[in-house]
JSON list of C-alpha atoms in Angstrom, two decimals:
[
{"chain": "F", "resi": 1, "resn": "MET", "atom": "CA", "xyz": [95.40, 98.89, 96.83]},
{"chain": "F", "resi": 2, "resn": "GLU", "atom": "CA", "xyz": [99.04, 99.22, 95.95]},
{"chain": "F", "resi": 3, "resn": "ALA", "atom": "CA", "xyz": [101.16, 101.34, 98.27]},
{"chain": "F", "resi": 4, "resn": "LYS", "atom": "CA", "xyz": [104.66, 102.70, 97.92]},
{"chain": "F", "resi": 5, "resn": "SER", "atom": "CA", "xyz": [107.02, 104.94, 99.84]},
{"chain": "F", "resi": 6, "resn": "ASP", "atom": "CA", "xyz": [109.24, 106.68, 97.32]},
{"chain": "F", "resi": 7, "resn": "THR", "atom": "CA", "xyz": [110.11, 110.22, 96.26]},
{"chain": "F", "resi": 8, "resn": "THR", "atom": "CA", "xyz": [110.44, 109.45, 92.55]},
{"chain": "F", "resi": 9, "resn": "HIS", "atom": "CA", "xyz": [107.56, 110.13, 90.21]},
{"chain": "F", "resi": 10, "resn": "ARG", "atom": "CA", "xyz": [107.93, 107.06, 88.04]},
{"chain": "F", "resi": 11, "resn": "SER", "atom": "CA", "xyz": [104.71, 105.39, 87.07]},
{"chain": "F", "resi": 12, "resn": "LEU", "atom": "CA", "xyz": [103.42, 102.30, 88.78]},
{"chain": "F", "resi": 13, "resn": "ALA", "atom": "CA", "xyz": [103.55, 99.01, 86.93]},
{"chain": "F", "resi": 14, "resn": "LYS", "atom": "CA", "xyz": [99.90, 98.40, 86.02]},
{"chain": "F", "resi": 15, "resn": "HIS", "atom": "CA", "xyz": [100.13, 94.68, 86.74]},
{"chain": "F", "resi": 16, "resn": "LYS", "atom": "CA", "xyz": [100.52, 95.46, 90.46]},
{"chain": "F", "resi": 17, "resn": "LEU", "atom": "CA", "xyz": [96.91, 96.68, 90.50]},
{"chain": "F", "resi": 18, "resn": "VAL", "atom": "CA", "xyz": [95.36, 94.57, 87.75]},
{"chain": "F", "resi": 19, "resn": "TYR", "atom": "CA", "xyz": [96.55, 91.08, 88.79]},
{"chain": "F", "resi": 20, "resn": "PRO", "atom": "CA", "xyz": [95.00, 91.34, 92.29]},
{"chain": "F", "resi": 21, "resn": "ILE", "atom": "CA", "xyz": [91.72, 92.53, 90.71]},
{"chain": "F", "resi": 22, "resn": "LEU", "atom": "CA", "xyz": [91.70, 89.53, 88.42]},
{"chain": "F", "resi": 23, "resn": "ALA", "atom": "CA", "xyz": [92.56, 87.21, 91.32]},
{"chain": "F", "resi": 24, "resn": "ILE", "atom": "CA", "xyz": [89.64, 88.32, 93.53]},
{"chain": "F", "resi": 25, "resn": "SER", "atom": "CA", "xyz": [87.04, 89.07, 90.86]},
{"chain": "F", "resi": 26, "resn": "GLU", "atom": "CA", "xyz": [85.44, 85.61, 90.89]},
{"chain": "F", "resi": 27, "resn": "SER", "atom": "CA", "xyz": [85.12, 85.69, 94.70]},
{"chain": "F", "resi": 28, "resn": "VAL", "atom": "CA", "xyz": [83.51, 89.13, 95.00]},
{"chain": "F", "resi": 29, "resn": "SER", "atom": "CA", "xyz": [79.77, 89.60, 94.57]},
{"chain": "F", "resi": 30, "resn": "ALA", "atom": "CA", "xyz": [78.73, 91.52, 91.44]},
{"chain": "F", "resi": 31, "resn": "GLU", "atom": "CA", "xyz": [77.02, 94.13, 93.66]},
{"chain": "F", "resi": 32, "resn": "ILE", "atom": "CA", "xyz": [80.37, 95.12, 95.15]},
{"chain": "F", "resi": 33, "resn": "PRO", "atom": "CA", "xyz": [82.49, 97.41, 92.96]},
{"chain": "F", "resi": 34, "resn": "ILE", "atom": "CA", "xyz": [86.20, 96.69, 92.68]},
{"chain": "F", "resi": 35, "resn": "ASN", "atom": "CA", "xyz": [88.10, 100.00, 92.73]},
{"chain": "F", "resi": 36, "resn": "PRO", "atom": "CA", "xyz": [91.87, 99.92, 92.30]},
{"chain": "F", "resi": 37, "resn": "VAL", "atom": "CA", "xyz": [93.69, 102.52, 94.41]},
{"chain": "F", "resi": 38, "resn": "TYR", "atom": "CA", "xyz": [97.35, 103.51, 94.39]},
{"chain": "F", "resi": 39, "resn": "LEU", "atom": "CA", "xyz": [98.83, 105.20, 97.45]},
{"chain": "F", "resi": 40, "resn": "LYS", "atom": "CA", "xyz": [102.24, 106.85, 97.50]},
{"chain": "F", "resi": 41, "resn": "VAL", "atom": "CA", "xyz": [103.65, 108.34, 100.70]},
{"chain": "F", "resi": 42, "resn": "PHE", "atom": "CA", "xyz": [106.97, 110.01, 101.31]},
{"chain": "F", "resi": 43, "resn": "GLU", "atom": "CA", "xyz": [108.60, 112.36, 103.79]},
{"chain": "F", "resi": 44, "resn": "SER", "atom": "CA", "xyz": [110.18, 115.63, 102.71]},
{"chain": "F", "resi": 45, "resn": "TYR", "atom": "CA", "xyz": [110.95, 118.92, 104.44]},
{"chain": "F", "resi": 46, "resn": "ASN", "atom": "CA", "xyz": [109.21, 117.94, 107.71]},
{"chain": "F", "resi": 47, "resn": "PHE", "atom": "CA", "xyz": [106.01, 116.88, 105.95]},
{"chain": "F", "resi": 48, "resn": "TRP", "atom": "CA", "xyz": [104.42, 113.57, 105.04]},
{"chain": "F", "resi": 49, "resn": "HIS", "atom": "CA", "xyz": [103.22, 113.79, 101.43]},
{"chain": "F", "resi": 50, "resn": "PHE", "atom": "CA", "xyz": [100.30, 111.60, 100.35]},
{"chain": "F", "resi": 51, "resn": "HIS", "atom": "CA", "xyz": [99.29, 110.92, 96.74]},
{"chain": "F", "resi": 52, "resn": "ILE", "atom": "CA", "xyz": [96.13, 108.85, 96.38]},
{"chain": "F", "resi": 53, "resn": "ILE", "atom": "CA", "xyz": [95.16, 107.82, 92.88]},
{"chain": "F", "resi": 54, "resn": "GLU", "atom": "CA", "xyz": [91.85, 106.10, 92.31]},
{"chain": "F", "resi": 55, "resn": "CYS", "atom": "CA", "xyz": [91.82, 104.16, 89.05]},
{"chain": "F", "resi": 56, "resn": "SER", "atom": "CA", "xyz": [89.19, 102.70, 86.81]},
{"chain": "F", "resi": 57, "resn": "PHE", "atom": "CA", "xyz": [89.30, 99.23, 85.32]},
{"chain": "F", "resi": 58, "resn": "PRO", "atom": "CA", "xyz": [86.48, 97.49, 83.44]},
{"chain": "F", "resi": 59, "resn": "ASP", "atom": "CA", "xyz": [84.77, 94.84, 85.51]},
{"chain": "F", "resi": 60, "resn": "PRO", "atom": "CA", "xyz": [86.55, 91.52, 84.81]},
{"chain": "F", "resi": 61, "resn": "ARG", "atom": "CA", "xyz": [83.46, 89.64, 86.02]},
{"chain": "F", "resi": 62, "resn": "ASN", "atom": "CA", "xyz": [81.70, 90.68, 82.79]},
{"chain": "F", "resi": 63, "resn": "SER", "atom": "CA", "xyz": [84.37, 89.87, 80.19]},
{"chain": "F", "resi": 64, "resn": "ILE", "atom": "CA", "xyz": [88.09, 89.31, 79.71]},
{"chain": "F", "resi": 65, "resn": "ARG", "atom": "CA", "xyz": [90.07, 92.50, 80.32]},
{"chain": "F", "resi": 66, "resn": "ALA", "atom": "CA", "xyz": [93.57, 93.69, 79.41]},
{"chain": "F", "resi": 67, "resn": "ILE", "atom": "CA", "xyz": [96.17, 95.34, 81.66]},
{"chain": "F", "resi": 68, "resn": "ASN", "atom": "CA", "xyz": [96.32, 98.43, 79.45]},
{"chain": "F", "resi": 69, "resn": "GLU", "atom": "CA", "xyz": [92.67, 99.21, 80.29]},
{"chain": "F", "resi": 70, "resn": "LEU", "atom": "CA", "xyz": [93.66, 100.47, 83.75]},
{"chain": "F", "resi": 71, "resn": "ARG", "atom": "CA", "xyz": [93.31, 104.27, 83.87]},
{"chain": "F", "resi": 72, "resn": "PRO", "atom": "CA", "xyz": [93.79, 106.91, 86.56]},
{"chain": "F", "resi": 73, "resn": "LYS", "atom": "CA", "xyz": [90.42, 108.41, 87.50]},
{"chain": "F", "resi": 74, "resn": "SER", "atom": "CA", "xyz": [91.15, 110.88, 90.27]},
{"chain": "F", "resi": 75, "resn": "HIS", "atom": "CA", "xyz": [94.20, 112.14, 92.13]},
{"chain": "F", "resi": 76, "resn": "THR", "atom": "CA", "xyz": [94.18, 113.53, 95.67]},
{"chain": "F", "resi": 77, "resn": "TYR", "atom": "CA", "xyz": [97.23, 115.09, 97.25]},
{"chain": "F", "resi": 78, "resn": "PHE", "atom": "CA", "xyz": [97.69, 116.28, 100.78]},
{"chain": "F", "resi": 79, "resn": "ARG", "atom": "CA", "xyz": [100.53, 116.80, 103.19]},
{"chain": "F", "resi": 80, "resn": "VAL", "atom": "CA", "xyz": [100.74, 116.59, 106.94]},
{"chain": "F", "resi": 81, "resn": "ARG", "atom": "CA", "xyz": [103.32, 118.32, 109.09]},
{"chain": "F", "resi": 82, "resn": "GLN", "atom": "CA", "xyz": [105.40, 115.89, 111.11]}
]
């Protein structure tokens, strides 16, 4: 998981999710999926805004993968009043 508190909508550097996946992949059992998640939280107009983006990345335990293979899979947004 990569988390950030920022009001800009710039994209996340993919290496911040991919490098940790590559680092743990040899230590995680093949039965356990590795799902990269990006969380962005910011405060605005008396609300906390949450953006949760689940990504997909080919399993690096099966073959060598490239950073540009990281893709957003689903986006969930919600806000909570302060």
